Coordinates of N, CA and C in Angstrom, one line a residue:
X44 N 3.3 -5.1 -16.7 CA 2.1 -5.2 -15.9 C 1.0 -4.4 -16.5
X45 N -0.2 -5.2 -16.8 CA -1.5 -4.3 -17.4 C -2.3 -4.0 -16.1
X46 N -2.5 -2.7 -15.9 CA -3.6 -2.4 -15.1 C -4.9 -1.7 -15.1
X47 N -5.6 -1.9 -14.3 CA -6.8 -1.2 -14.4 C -7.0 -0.5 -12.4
X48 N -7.2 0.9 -13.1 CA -7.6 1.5 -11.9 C -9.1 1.7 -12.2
X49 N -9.5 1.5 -10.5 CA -10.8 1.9 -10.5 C -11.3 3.1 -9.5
X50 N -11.3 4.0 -10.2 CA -12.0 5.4 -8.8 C -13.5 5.3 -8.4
X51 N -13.3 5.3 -7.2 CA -14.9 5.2 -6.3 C -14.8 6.3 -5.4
X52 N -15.6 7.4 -6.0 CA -15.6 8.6 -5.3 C -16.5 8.4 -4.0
X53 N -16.0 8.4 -2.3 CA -16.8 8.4 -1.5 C -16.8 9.2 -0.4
X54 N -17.7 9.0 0.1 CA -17.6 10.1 1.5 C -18.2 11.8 1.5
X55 N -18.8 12.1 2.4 CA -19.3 13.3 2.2 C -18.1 14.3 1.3
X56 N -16.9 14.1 1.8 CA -15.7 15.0 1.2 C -15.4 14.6 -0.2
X57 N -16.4 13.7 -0.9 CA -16.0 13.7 -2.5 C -14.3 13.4 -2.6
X58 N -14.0 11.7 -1.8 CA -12.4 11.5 -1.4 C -12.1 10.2 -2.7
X59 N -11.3 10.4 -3.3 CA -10.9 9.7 -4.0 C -10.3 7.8 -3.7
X60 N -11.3 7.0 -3.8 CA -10.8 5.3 -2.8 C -10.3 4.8 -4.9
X61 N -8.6 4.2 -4.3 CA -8.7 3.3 -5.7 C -8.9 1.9 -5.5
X62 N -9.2 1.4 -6.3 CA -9.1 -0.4 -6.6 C -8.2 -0.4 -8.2
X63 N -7.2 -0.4 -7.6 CA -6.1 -1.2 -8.5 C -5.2 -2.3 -8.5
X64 N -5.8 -3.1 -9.9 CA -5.7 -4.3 -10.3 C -4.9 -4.4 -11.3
X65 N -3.8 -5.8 -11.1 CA -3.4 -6.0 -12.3 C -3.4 -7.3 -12.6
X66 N -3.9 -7.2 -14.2 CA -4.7 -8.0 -14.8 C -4.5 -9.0 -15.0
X67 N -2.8 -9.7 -15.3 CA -2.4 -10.8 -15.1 C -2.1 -11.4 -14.3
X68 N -1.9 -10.9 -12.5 CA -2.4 -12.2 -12.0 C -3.8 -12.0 -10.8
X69 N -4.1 -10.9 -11.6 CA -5.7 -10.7 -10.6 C -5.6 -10.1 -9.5
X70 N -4.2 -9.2 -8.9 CA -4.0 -9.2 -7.8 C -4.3 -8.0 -7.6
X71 N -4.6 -7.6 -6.7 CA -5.5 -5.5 -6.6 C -5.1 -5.1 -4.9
X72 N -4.9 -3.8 -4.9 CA -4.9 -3.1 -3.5 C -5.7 -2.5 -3.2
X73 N -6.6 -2.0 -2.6 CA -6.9 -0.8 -2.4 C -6.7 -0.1 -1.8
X74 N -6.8 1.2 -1.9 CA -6.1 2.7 -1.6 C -6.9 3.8 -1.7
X75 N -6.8 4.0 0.2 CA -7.4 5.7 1.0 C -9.1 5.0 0.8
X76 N -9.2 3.5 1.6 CA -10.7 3.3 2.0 C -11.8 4.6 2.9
X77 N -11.7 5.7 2.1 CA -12.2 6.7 2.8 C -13.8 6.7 4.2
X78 N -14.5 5.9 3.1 CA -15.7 5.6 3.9 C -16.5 4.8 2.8
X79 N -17.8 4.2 3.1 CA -18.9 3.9 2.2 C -18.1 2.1 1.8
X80 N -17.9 1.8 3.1 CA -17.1 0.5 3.1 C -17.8 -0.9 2.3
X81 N -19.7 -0.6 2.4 CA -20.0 -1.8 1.6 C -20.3 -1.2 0.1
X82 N -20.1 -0.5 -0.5 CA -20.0 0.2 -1.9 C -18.6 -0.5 -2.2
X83 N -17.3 -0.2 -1.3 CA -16.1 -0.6 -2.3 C -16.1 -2.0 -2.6
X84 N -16.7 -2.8 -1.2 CA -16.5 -4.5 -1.1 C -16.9 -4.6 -2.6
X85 N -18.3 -4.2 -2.5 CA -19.1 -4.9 -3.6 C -18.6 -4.5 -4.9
X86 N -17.8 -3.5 -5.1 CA -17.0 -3.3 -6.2 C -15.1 -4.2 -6.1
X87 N -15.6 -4.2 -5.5 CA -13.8 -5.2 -5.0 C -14.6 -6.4 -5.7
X88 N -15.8 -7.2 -4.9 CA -16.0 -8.3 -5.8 C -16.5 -8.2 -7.2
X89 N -17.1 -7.5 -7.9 CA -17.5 -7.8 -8.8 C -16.3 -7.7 -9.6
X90 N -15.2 -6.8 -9.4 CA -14.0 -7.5 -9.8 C -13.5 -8.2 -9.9
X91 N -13.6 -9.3 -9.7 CA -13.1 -10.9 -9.5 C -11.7 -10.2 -9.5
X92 N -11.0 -9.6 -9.0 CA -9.4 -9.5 -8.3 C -10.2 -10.3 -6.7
X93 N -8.3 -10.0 -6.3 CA -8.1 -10.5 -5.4 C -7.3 -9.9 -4.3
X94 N -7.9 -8.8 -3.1 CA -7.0 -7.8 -2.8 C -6.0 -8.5 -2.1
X95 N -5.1 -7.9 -1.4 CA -3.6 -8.1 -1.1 C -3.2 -7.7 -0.2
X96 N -3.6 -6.4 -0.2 CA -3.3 -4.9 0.9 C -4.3 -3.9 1.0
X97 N -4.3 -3.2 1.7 CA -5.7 -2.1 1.9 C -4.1 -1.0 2.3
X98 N -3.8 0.1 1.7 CA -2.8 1.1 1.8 C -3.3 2.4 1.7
X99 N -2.7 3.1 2.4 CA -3.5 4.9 2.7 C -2.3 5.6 2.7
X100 N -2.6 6.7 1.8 CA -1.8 7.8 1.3 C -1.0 8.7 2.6
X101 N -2.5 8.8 3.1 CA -2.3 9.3 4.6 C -3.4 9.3 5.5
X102 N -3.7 9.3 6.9 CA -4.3 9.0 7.6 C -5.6 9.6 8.0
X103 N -6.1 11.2 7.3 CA -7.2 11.8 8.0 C -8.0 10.5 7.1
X104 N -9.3 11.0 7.7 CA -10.4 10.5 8.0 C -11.6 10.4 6.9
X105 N -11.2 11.5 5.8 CA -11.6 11.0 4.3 C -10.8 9.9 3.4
X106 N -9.8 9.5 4.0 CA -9.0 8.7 3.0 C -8.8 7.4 4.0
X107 N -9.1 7.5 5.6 CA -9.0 6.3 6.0 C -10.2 5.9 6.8
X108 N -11.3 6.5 6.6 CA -12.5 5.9 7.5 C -13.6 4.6 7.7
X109 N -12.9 4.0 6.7 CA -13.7 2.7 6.0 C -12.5 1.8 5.9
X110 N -11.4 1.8 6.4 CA -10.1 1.1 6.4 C -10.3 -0.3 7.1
X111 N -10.9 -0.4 8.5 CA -11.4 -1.0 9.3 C -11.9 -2.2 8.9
X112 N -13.2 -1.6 8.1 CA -14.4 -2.6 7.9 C -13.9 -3.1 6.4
X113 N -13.1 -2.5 5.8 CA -12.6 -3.0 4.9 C -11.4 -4.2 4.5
X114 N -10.4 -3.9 5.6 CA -9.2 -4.6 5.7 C -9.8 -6.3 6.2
X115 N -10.7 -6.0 7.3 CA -11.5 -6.8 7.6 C -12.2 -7.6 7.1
X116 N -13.0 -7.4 6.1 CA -13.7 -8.2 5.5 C -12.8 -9.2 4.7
X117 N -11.7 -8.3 3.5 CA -11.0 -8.9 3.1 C -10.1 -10.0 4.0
X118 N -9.7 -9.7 5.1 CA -8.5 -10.3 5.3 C -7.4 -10.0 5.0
X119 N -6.7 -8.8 4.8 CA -5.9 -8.3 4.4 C -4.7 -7.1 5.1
X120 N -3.4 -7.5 4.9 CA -3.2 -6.4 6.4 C -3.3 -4.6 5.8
X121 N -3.0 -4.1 6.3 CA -2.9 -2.5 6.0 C -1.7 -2.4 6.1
X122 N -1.4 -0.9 5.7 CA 0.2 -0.1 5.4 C -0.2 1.4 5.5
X123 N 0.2 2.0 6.6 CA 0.3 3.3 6.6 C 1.4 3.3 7.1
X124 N 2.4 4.9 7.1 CA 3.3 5.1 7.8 C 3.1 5.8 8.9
X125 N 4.0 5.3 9.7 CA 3.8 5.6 11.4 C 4.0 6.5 11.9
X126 N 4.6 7.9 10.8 CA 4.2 9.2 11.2 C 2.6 9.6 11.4
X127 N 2.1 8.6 10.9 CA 0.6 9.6 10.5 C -0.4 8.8 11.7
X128 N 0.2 7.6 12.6 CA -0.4 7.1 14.0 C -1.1 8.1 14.8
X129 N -0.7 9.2 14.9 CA -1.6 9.9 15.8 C -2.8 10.3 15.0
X130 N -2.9 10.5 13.7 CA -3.9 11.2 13.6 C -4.7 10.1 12.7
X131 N -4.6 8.7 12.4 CA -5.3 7.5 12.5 C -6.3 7.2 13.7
X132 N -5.2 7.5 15.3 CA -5.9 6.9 16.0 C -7.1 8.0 16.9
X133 N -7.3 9.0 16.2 CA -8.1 10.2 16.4 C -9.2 9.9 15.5
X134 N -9.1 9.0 14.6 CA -10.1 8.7 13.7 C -11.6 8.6 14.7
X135 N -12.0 8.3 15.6 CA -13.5 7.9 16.3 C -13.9 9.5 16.2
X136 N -12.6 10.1 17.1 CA -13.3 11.6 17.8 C -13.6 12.5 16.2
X137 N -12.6 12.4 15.2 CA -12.7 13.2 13.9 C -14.0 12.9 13.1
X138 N -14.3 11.6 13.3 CA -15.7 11.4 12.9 C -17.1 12.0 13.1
X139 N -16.7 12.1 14.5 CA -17.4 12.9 15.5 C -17.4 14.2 15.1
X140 N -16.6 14.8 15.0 CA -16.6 16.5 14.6 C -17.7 16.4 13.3
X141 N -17.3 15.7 12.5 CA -18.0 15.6 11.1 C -19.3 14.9 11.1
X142 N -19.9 14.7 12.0 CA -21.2 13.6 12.1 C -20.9 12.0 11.7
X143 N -19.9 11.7 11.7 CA -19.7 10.8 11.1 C -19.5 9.6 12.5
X144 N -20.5 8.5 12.9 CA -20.5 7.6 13.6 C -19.7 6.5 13.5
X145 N -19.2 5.9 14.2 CA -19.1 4.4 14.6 C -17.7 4.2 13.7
X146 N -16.9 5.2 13.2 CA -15.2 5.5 12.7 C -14.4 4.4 13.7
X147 N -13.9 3.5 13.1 CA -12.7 2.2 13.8 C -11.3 2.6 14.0
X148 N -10.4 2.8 14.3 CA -9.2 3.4 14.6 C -8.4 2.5 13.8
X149 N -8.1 1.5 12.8 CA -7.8 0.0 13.1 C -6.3 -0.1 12.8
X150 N -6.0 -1.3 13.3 CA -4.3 -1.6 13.3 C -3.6 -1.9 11.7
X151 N -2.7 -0.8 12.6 CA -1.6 -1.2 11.1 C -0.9 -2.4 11.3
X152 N -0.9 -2.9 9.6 CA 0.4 -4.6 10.1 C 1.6 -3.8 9.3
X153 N 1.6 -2.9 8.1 CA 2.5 -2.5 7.7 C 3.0 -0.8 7.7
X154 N 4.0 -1.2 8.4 CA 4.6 0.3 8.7 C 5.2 1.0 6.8
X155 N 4.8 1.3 6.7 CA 5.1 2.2 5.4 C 6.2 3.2 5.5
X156 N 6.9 3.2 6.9 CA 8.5 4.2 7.2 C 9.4 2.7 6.8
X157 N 8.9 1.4 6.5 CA 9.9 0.9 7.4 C 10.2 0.1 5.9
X158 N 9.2 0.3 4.6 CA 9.0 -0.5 3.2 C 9.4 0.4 2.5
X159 N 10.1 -0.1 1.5 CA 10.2 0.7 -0.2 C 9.7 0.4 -0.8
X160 N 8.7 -0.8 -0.6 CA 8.2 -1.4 -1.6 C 6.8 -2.4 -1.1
X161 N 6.0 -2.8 -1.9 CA 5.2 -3.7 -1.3 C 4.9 -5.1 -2.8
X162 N 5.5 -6.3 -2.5 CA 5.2 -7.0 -3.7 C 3.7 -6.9 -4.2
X163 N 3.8 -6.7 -5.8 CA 1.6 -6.3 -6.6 C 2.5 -7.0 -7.5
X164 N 1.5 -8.4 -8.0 CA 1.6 -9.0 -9.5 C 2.9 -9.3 -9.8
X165 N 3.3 -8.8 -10.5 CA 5.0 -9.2 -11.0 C 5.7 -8.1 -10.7
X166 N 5.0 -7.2 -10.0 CA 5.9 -6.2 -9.7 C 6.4 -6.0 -8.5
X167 N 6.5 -4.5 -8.4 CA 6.1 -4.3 -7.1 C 5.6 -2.3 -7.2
X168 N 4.8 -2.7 -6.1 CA 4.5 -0.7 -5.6 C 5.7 0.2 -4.8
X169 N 6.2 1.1 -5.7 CA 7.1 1.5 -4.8 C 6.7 2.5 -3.7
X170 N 6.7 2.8 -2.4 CA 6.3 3.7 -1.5 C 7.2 4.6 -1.5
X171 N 7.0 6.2 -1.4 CA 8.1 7.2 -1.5 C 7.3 8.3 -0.2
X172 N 8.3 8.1 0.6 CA 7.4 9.4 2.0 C 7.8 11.0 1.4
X173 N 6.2 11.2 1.1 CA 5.8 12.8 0.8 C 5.5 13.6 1.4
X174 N 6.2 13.6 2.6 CA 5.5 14.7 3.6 C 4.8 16.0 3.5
X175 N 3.9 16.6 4.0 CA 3.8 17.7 3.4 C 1.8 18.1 4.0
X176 N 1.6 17.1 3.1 CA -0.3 17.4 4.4 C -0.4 16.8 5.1
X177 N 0.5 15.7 5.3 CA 0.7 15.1 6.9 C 2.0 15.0 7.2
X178 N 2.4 14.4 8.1 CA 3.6 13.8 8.4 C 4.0 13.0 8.0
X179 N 3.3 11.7 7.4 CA 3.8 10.8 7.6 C 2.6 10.4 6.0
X180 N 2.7 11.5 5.1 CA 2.1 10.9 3.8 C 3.2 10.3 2.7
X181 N 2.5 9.7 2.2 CA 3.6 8.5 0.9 C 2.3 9.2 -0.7
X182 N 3.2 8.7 -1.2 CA 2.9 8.5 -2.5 C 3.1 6.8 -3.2
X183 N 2.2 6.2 -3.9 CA 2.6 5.2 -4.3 C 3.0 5.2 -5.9
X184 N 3.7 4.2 -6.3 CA 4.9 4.4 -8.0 C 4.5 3.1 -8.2
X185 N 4.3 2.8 -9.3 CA 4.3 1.5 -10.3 C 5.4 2.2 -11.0
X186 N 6.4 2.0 -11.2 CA 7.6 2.6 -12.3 C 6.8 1.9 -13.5
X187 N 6.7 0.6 -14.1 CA 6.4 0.3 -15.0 C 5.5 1.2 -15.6
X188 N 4.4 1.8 -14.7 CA 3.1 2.6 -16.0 C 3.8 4.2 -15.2
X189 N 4.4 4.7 -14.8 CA 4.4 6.1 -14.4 C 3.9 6.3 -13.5

């Protein structure tokens, strides 16, 4: 699998959003839509990929605040794990603390307690639960690149 990551630093909190694509069959996720939802789109398309999944490391509100309007536009379901539900669906009020308006709570289609894996390209992403700054955080593995 050849890939290309792309980092888009967004959000007042300087939060790391990826777009990773692999190159052979065009197929890309993105991961911890933090905020600054029409910045990623427009980098999603000029990628000519084709996302798949919208997936979050874990649930606060720099890494999932743009999840919403993101999963959305694509059409795409999401994957968090369902330890980290409560503090997803606090996303409006956490917004709020931070000045941050009009935050979506939005529905998970993929429980990430419940996957080892998610099929990407010829592969697949492995999901491994890393608890630790949340409850219910993952780490994602391409074994192929490390």
């Amino acid at each position: 699998m050849d890939l290309v990551v792309i980092t888009i630093v967004v959000s007042p909190f300087q939060q790391n959003c990826r777009l990773v694509v692999d190159r052979e069959s065009m197929q890309a996720v993105v991961i911890d839509p933090g905020d600054e939802d029409v910045r990623i789109l427009e980098i999603v398309a000029d990628s000519g990929a084709r996302v798949t999944h919208v997936l979050n490391t874990h649930g606060h509100i720099d890494h999932a605040g743009a999840v919403a309007p993101v999963k959305t536009a694509l059409g795409v379901p999401f994957g968090l794990h369902s330890a980290d539900l409560p503090i997803l669906r606090a996303l409006p009020q956490r917004g709020s603390v931070w000045g941050i308006e009009g935050v979506e709570a939005p529905e998970v289609e993929i429980d990430l307690a419940e996957v080892r894996s998610i099929p990407f390209g010829n592969g697949e992403i492995q999901v491994l639960h890393t608890p630790g700054h949340t409850p219910g955080g993952v780490t994602f593995l391409l074994e192929e690149h490390g």
